[in-house]
PDB file of C-alpha atoms and ligand atoms in Angstrom:
ATOM      1  CA  MET A  30      75.798 -19.395  13.931  1.00 45.00           C
ATOM      2  CA  LYS A  31      75.111 -18.732  10.182  1.00 45.00           C
ATOM      3  CA  ASN A  32      73.077 -21.622   9.816  1.00 47.00           C
ATOM      4  CA  LEU A  33      70.737 -20.422  12.531  1.00 45.00           C
ATOM      5  CA  LYS A  34      70.671 -16.946  11.092  1.00 49.00           C
ATOM      6  CA  PHE A  35      69.665 -18.507   7.850  1.00 45.00           C
ATOM      7  CA  ALA A  36      67.026 -20.670   9.183  1.00 44.00           C
ATOM      8  CA  PHE A  37      65.592 -17.733  10.832  1.00 45.00           C
ATOM      9  CA  LEU A  38      65.636 -15.680   7.769  1.00 44.00           C
ATOM     10  CA  LEU A  39      63.997 -18.600   6.051  1.00 42.00           C
ATOM     11  CA  LEU A  40      61.249 -18.754   8.616  1.00 42.00           C
ATOM     12  CA  ALA A  41      60.266 -15.061   8.409  1.00 44.00           C
ATOM     13  CA  THR A  42      60.075 -15.331   4.631  1.00 42.00           C
ATOM     14  CA  ILE A  43      57.760 -18.146   4.844  1.00 40.00           C
ATOM     15  CA  VAL A  44      55.678 -16.148   7.349  1.00 42.00           C
ATOM     16  CA  MET A  45      55.764 -13.000   5.389  1.00 43.00           C
ATOM     17  CA  VAL A  46      54.836 -14.926   2.081  1.00 42.00           C
ATOM     18  CA  GLY A  47      52.088 -16.516   4.055  1.00 41.00           C
ATOM     19  CA  CYS A  48      50.653 -13.244   5.316  1.00 42.00           C
ATOM     20  CA  GLY A  49      50.816 -11.950   1.784  1.00 41.00           C
ATOM     21  CA  GLU A  50      48.463 -14.668   0.340  1.00 41.00           C
ATOM     22  CA  ASP A  51      45.848 -13.930   3.116  1.00 44.00           C
ATOM     23  CA  LYS A  52      45.580 -10.482   2.034  1.00 41.00           C
ATOM     24  CA  LYS A  53      45.363 -11.398  -1.708  1.00 40.00           C
ATOM     25  CA  GLU A  54      42.410 -13.992  -0.887  1.00 40.00           C
ATOM     26  CA  GLU A  55      40.821 -10.964   1.100  1.00 40.00           C
ATOM     27  CA  LYS A  56      40.943  -8.972  -1.875  1.00 38.00           C
ATOM     28  CA  GLU A  57      39.596 -11.383  -4.218  1.00 40.00           C
ATOM     29  CA  SER A  58      36.655 -12.180  -2.147  1.00 39.00           C
ATOM     30  CA  ILE A  59      35.782  -8.433  -1.991  1.00 39.00           C
ATOM     31  CA  LYS A  60      35.921  -8.240  -5.718  1.00 39.00           C
ATOM     32  CA  LEU A  61      34.015 -11.288  -6.239  1.00 39.00           C
ATOM     33  CA  GLU A  62      30.855  -9.874  -4.103  1.00 39.00           C
ATOM     34  CA  ALA A  63      30.778  -6.520  -6.081  1.00 37.00           C
ATOM     35  CA  PRO A  64      29.606  -7.500  -9.337  1.00 40.00           C
ATOM     36  CA  SER A  65      26.978 -10.140  -7.924  1.00 38.00           C
ATOM     37  CA  GLU A  66      25.194  -7.151  -6.644  1.00 38.00           C
ATOM     38  CA  THR A  67      24.640  -5.661 -10.290  1.00 39.00           C
ATOM     39  CA  SER A  68      24.343  -8.918 -12.085  1.00 37.00           C
ATOM     40  CA  ALA A  69      20.743  -8.980 -11.977  1.00 37.00           C
ATOM     41  CA  VAL A  70      20.517  -5.299 -13.796  1.00 40.00           C
ATOM     42  CA  SER A  71      23.066  -6.473 -16.499  1.00 39.00           C
ATOM     43  CA  THR A  72      21.504  -9.634 -17.572  1.00 39.00           C
ATOM     44  CA  SER A  73      18.851  -7.427 -19.019  1.00 40.00           C
ATOM     45  CA  THR A  74      21.533  -6.304 -21.541  1.00 43.00           C
ATOM     46  CA  ASP A  75      20.840  -9.695 -23.134  1.00 44.00           C
ATOM     47  CA  GLU A  76      17.247  -9.573 -23.496  1.00 44.00           C
ATOM     48  CA  PRO A  77      16.049  -9.555 -27.326  1.00 41.00           C
ATOM     49  CA  VAL A  78      13.259  -6.976 -26.780  1.00 44.00           C
ATOM     50  CA  ALA A  79      13.394  -3.869 -24.768  1.00 49.00           C
ATOM     51  CA  ALA A  80      10.598  -2.598 -22.888  1.00 52.00           C
ATOM     52  CA  ASN A  81      10.322   1.202 -22.680  1.00 64.00           C
ATOM     53  CA  GLY A  82      12.118   2.896 -20.165  1.00 71.00           C
ATOM     54  CA  GLU A  83      14.146  -0.265 -19.518  1.00 89.00           C
ATOM     55  CA  ILE A  84      17.599   0.730 -17.893  1.00 94.00           C
ATOM     56  CA  VAL A  85      20.326  -1.042 -19.336  1.00 96.00           C
ATOM     57  CA  GLU A  86      23.907  -0.875 -17.653  1.00 97.00           C
ATOM     58  CA  VAL A  87      26.733  -0.161 -19.928  1.00 98.00           C
ATOM     59  CA  SER A  88      30.335   0.181 -18.964  1.00 98.00           C
ATOM     60  CA  ILE A  89      33.462   1.223 -20.826  1.00 98.00           C
ATOM     61  CA  SER A  90      37.062   1.874 -19.688  1.00 98.00           C
ATOM     62  CA  GLY A  91      40.018   4.265 -20.544  1.00 98.00           C
ATOM     63  CA  ASN A  92      43.650   3.416 -20.024  1.00 98.00           C
ATOM     64  CA  ASP A  93      46.881   5.348 -19.836  1.00 98.00           C
ATOM     65  CA  GLN A  94      47.521   3.968 -23.585  1.00 98.00           C
ATOM     66  CA  MET A  95      44.712   6.208 -24.786  1.00 98.00           C
ATOM     67  CA  GLN A  96      42.322   3.352 -25.424  1.00 98.00           C
ATOM     68  CA  PHE A  97      38.920   2.475 -24.816  1.00 98.00           C
ATOM     69  CA  ASN A  98      38.266  -1.083 -24.210  1.00 98.00           C
ATOM     70  CA  LYS A  99      35.399  -1.306 -26.342  1.00 98.00           C
ATOM     71  CA  ASN A 100      34.962  -0.032 -29.947  1.00 97.00           C
ATOM     72  CA  GLU A 101      30.997  -0.695 -30.193  1.00 98.00           C
ATOM     73  CA  ILE A 102      28.293  -0.475 -27.629  1.00 98.00           C
ATOM     74  CA  ARG A 103      24.962  -1.944 -28.917  1.00 98.00           C
ATOM     75  CA  VAL A 104      21.674  -0.792 -27.133  1.00 97.00           C
ATOM     76  CA  LYS A 105      17.575  -0.896 -28.170  1.00 95.00           C
ATOM     77  CA  ALA A 106      15.290   1.838 -28.841  1.00 94.00           C
ATOM     78  CA  GLY A 107      13.241   3.153 -26.086  1.00 92.00           C
ATOM     79  CA  GLN A 108      16.313   1.934 -23.477  1.00 95.00           C
ATOM     80  CA  THR A 109      17.540   4.170 -21.144  1.00 96.00           C
ATOM     81  CA  VAL A 110      21.277   3.969 -20.572  1.00 97.00           C
ATOM     82  CA  ARG A 111      23.120   4.191 -17.425  1.00 97.00           C
ATOM     83  CA  LEU A 112      26.724   4.339 -18.615  1.00 98.00           C
ATOM     84  CA  THR A 113      29.858   4.150 -16.382  1.00 98.00           C
ATOM     85  CA  LEU A 114      33.165   5.250 -17.592  1.00 98.00           C
ATOM     86  CA  ASN A 115      36.183   3.804 -15.701  1.00 98.00           C
ATOM     87  CA  HIS A 116      39.507   5.227 -16.103  1.00 98.00           C
ATOM     88  CA  VAL A 117      41.792   2.153 -15.451  1.00 98.00           C
ATOM     89  CA  GLY A 118      44.964   4.081 -15.650  1.00 98.00           C
ATOM     90  CA  GLU A 119      46.954   6.181 -13.189  1.00 98.00           C
ATOM     91  CA  MET A 120      47.602   9.574 -15.126  1.00 98.00           C
ATOM     92  CA  SER A 121      46.382  12.485 -14.031  1.00 97.00           C
ATOM     93  CA  GLU A 122      43.142  14.124 -15.782  1.00 96.00           C
ATOM     94  CA  LYS A 123      45.335  16.855 -17.096  1.00 96.00           C
ATOM     95  CA  VAL A 124      47.688  14.451 -18.683  1.00 96.00           C
ATOM     96  CA  MET A 125      45.478  11.775 -19.657  1.00 98.00           C
ATOM     97  CA  GLY A 126      41.906  12.708 -19.195  1.00 98.00           C
ATOM     98  CA  HIS A 127      39.285  10.680 -20.647  1.00 98.00           C
ATOM     99  CA  ASN A 128      35.338  11.537 -21.040  1.00 98.00           C
ATOM    100  CA  TRP A 129      32.795   9.456 -23.183  1.00 98.00           C
ATOM    101  CA  VAL A 130      30.940  11.869 -25.527  1.00 98.00           C
ATOM    102  CA  LEU A 131      28.101  10.663 -27.793  1.00 98.00           C
ATOM    103  CA  LEU A 132      27.825  12.493 -31.096  1.00 98.00           C
ATOM    104  CA  LYS A 133      24.751  13.292 -33.218  1.00 98.00           C
ATOM    105  CA  LYS A 134      24.782  11.657 -36.471  1.00 97.00           C
ATOM    106  CA  GLY A 135      26.641  13.666 -39.205  1.00 94.00           C
ATOM    107  CA  THR A 136      28.903  15.363 -36.768  1.00 97.00           C
ATOM    108  CA  ASP A 137      32.345  15.878 -38.376  1.00 97.00           C
ATOM    109  CA  ILE A 138      34.647  14.285 -35.667  1.00 97.00           C
ATOM    110  CA  PRO A 139      37.920  16.159 -36.614  1.00 96.00           C
ATOM    111  CA  GLU A 140      36.159  19.490 -36.469  1.00 96.00           C
ATOM    112  CA  PHE A 141      34.433  18.695 -33.413  1.00 98.00           C
ATOM    113  CA  GLY A 142      37.631  17.443 -31.880  1.00 97.00           C
ATOM    114  CA  ASN A 143      39.491  20.819 -32.545  1.00 96.00           C
ATOM    115  CA  ALA A 144      36.386  22.607 -31.063  1.00 96.00           C
ATOM    116  CA  ALA A 145      36.840  20.674 -28.091  1.00 97.00           C
ATOM    117  CA  ALA A 146      40.442  20.983 -27.595  1.00 95.00           C
ATOM    118  CA  SER A 147      39.806  24.910 -26.995  1.00 94.00           C
ATOM    119  CA  ALA A 148      37.127  24.338 -24.401  1.00 95.00           C
ATOM    120  CA  SER A 149      39.647  22.824 -21.405  1.00 92.00           C
ATOM    121  CA  GLU A 150      37.306  25.123 -18.986  1.00 91.00           C
ATOM    122  CA  ASN A 151      34.165  23.356 -19.864  1.00 93.00           C
ATOM    123  CA  ASN A 152      35.328  19.849 -19.970  1.00 91.00           C
ATOM    124  CA  TYR A 153      36.550  19.812 -23.313  1.00 97.00           C
ATOM    125  CA  ILE A 154      32.959  20.255 -24.579  1.00 97.00           C
ATOM    126  CA  PRO A 155      32.503  23.174 -27.006  1.00 96.00           C
ATOM    127  CA  LYS A 156      30.348  25.596 -25.412  1.00 94.00           C
ATOM    128  CA  GLY A 157      26.700  26.036 -27.303  1.00 93.00           C
ATOM    129  CA  THR A 158      27.388  22.941 -29.263  1.00 96.00           C
ATOM    130  CA  ASN A 159      24.215  21.142 -30.799  1.00 96.00           C
ATOM    131  CA  ASN A 160      26.339  17.948 -31.499  1.00 98.00           C
ATOM    132  CA  VAL A 161      26.237  16.078 -28.339  1.00 98.00           C
ATOM    133  CA  ILE A 162      23.546  13.608 -27.389  1.00 98.00           C
ATOM    134  CA  ALA A 163      25.104  12.769 -23.871  1.00 98.00           C
ATOM    135  CA  ASN A 164      28.542  13.206 -22.074  1.00 98.00           C
ATOM    136  CA  THR A 165      30.455  12.337 -19.131  1.00 98.00           C
ATOM    137  CA  GLU A 166      32.695  14.749 -17.457  1.00 97.00           C
ATOM    138  CA  MET A 167      36.425  14.448 -17.788  1.00 97.00           C
ATOM    139  CA  ILE A 168      38.257  12.088 -15.336  1.00 98.00           C
ATOM    140  CA  GLY A 169      41.690  10.941 -14.499  1.00 98.00           C
ATOM    141  CA  GLY A 170      43.243   7.753 -13.472  1.00 98.00           C
ATOM    142  CA  GLY A 171      41.422   5.562 -10.983  1.00 98.00           C
ATOM    143  CA  GLU A 172      38.267   7.464 -11.169  1.00 98.00           C
ATOM    144  CA  SER A 173      34.982   6.537 -12.502  1.00 98.00           C
ATOM    145  CA  VAL A 174      31.697   8.605 -13.373  1.00 98.00           C
ATOM    146  CA  THR A 175      28.249   7.617 -14.446  1.00 98.00           C
ATOM    147  CA  ILE A 176      25.532   9.151 -16.566  1.00 98.00           C
ATOM    148  CA  GLU A 177      22.131   8.185 -17.696  1.00 97.00           C
ATOM    149  CA  PHE A 178      20.542   9.216 -20.974  1.00 97.00           C
ATOM    150  CA  GLN A 179      17.525   8.210 -23.298  1.00 96.00           C
ATOM    151  CA  VAL A 180      18.868   6.092 -26.098  1.00 96.00           C
ATOM    152  CA  PRO A 181      18.333   8.052 -29.657  1.00 96.00           C
ATOM    153  CA  GLU A 182      16.404   6.870 -32.672  1.00 96.00           C
ATOM    154  CA  LYS A 183      17.659   3.637 -34.135  1.00 97.00           C
ATOM    155  CA  GLY A 184      20.997   4.075 -36.060  1.00 97.00           C
ATOM    156  CA  SER A 185      24.738   4.126 -35.875  1.00 98.00           C
ATOM    157  CA  TYR A 186      26.376   6.961 -33.780  1.00 98.00           C
ATOM    158  CA  ASP A 187      30.034   7.939 -33.041  1.00 98.00           C
ATOM    159  CA  PHE A 188      31.352   8.194 -29.711  1.00 98.00           C
ATOM    160  CA  ILE A 189      34.804   9.893 -28.708  1.00 98.00           C
ATOM    161  CA  CYS A 190      36.820  10.937 -25.717  1.00 98.00           C
ATOM    162  CA  SER A 191      37.156  14.441 -26.355  1.00 98.00           C
ATOM    163  CA  PHE A 192      40.331  15.208 -24.639  1.00 98.00           C
ATOM    164  CA  PRO A 193      42.689  16.786 -27.177  1.00 97.00           C
ATOM    165  CA  GLY A 194      44.297  14.485 -29.782  1.00 96.00           C
ATOM    166  CA  HIS A 195      42.315  11.823 -28.058  1.00 98.00           C
ATOM    167  CA  TYR A 196      39.599  11.169 -30.553  1.00 97.00           C
ATOM    168  CA  ALA A 197      41.846   9.725 -33.178  1.00 95.00           C
ATOM    169  CA  LEU A 198      42.218   6.605 -31.079  1.00 97.00           C
ATOM    170  CA  MET A 199      39.228   6.675 -28.410  1.00 98.00           C
ATOM    171  CA  LYS A 200      36.471   6.199 -30.531  1.00 98.00           C
ATOM    172  CA  GLY A 201      33.662   3.863 -31.463  1.00 98.00           C
ATOM    173  CA  LYS A 202      30.260   3.022 -32.802  1.00 98.00           C
ATOM    174  CA  PHE A 203      26.892   3.374 -30.480  1.00 98.00           C
ATOM    175  CA  ILE A 204      24.519   1.198 -32.328  1.00 98.00           C
ATOM    176  CA  VAL A 205      20.795   1.595 -31.473  1.00 97.00           C
ATOM    177  CA  GLU A 206      18.762  -1.447 -32.881  1.00 96.00           C
TER     178      GLU A 206
HETATM  179 CO1  LIG B  28      41.042  10.339 -23.361  1.00 85.07          CO
END
């Protein structure tokens, strides 16, 4: 009897493992399909010369460890950027909120960050500020947001997440060539 039970359990396990693999394969095939649709657009990122008004897709993600996955983004003058921010973590907007804020040259980041910290009701963007070129709204784990904006003149700009305390780690350079 014991052997029979064991054999049944073994069989059941094999069937379950088999099903699990099927599901995995399904998920992977879905994942593979999604990027192929945008690949035609994203290849334009590599073109050496940008035409005026060209839309360039940029994506950046933030995680639960308070990190962006990029500390540098390069674009070309004359382009329009379609930037997508993905929060790949699980924590809520209130605890580990992320946004993407592009600052004008000469902005004092700690000063801006401190002003932003007391602007929770305004997506942590100081009201009436003239230091922001473009920004997304604040998002939480699993969410994403896309914005479009005109690339500013050639130069090096700072981007940050303006959630309280995040700018120290979540920052990078936005370089316009
Ligand atoms: Co953040």
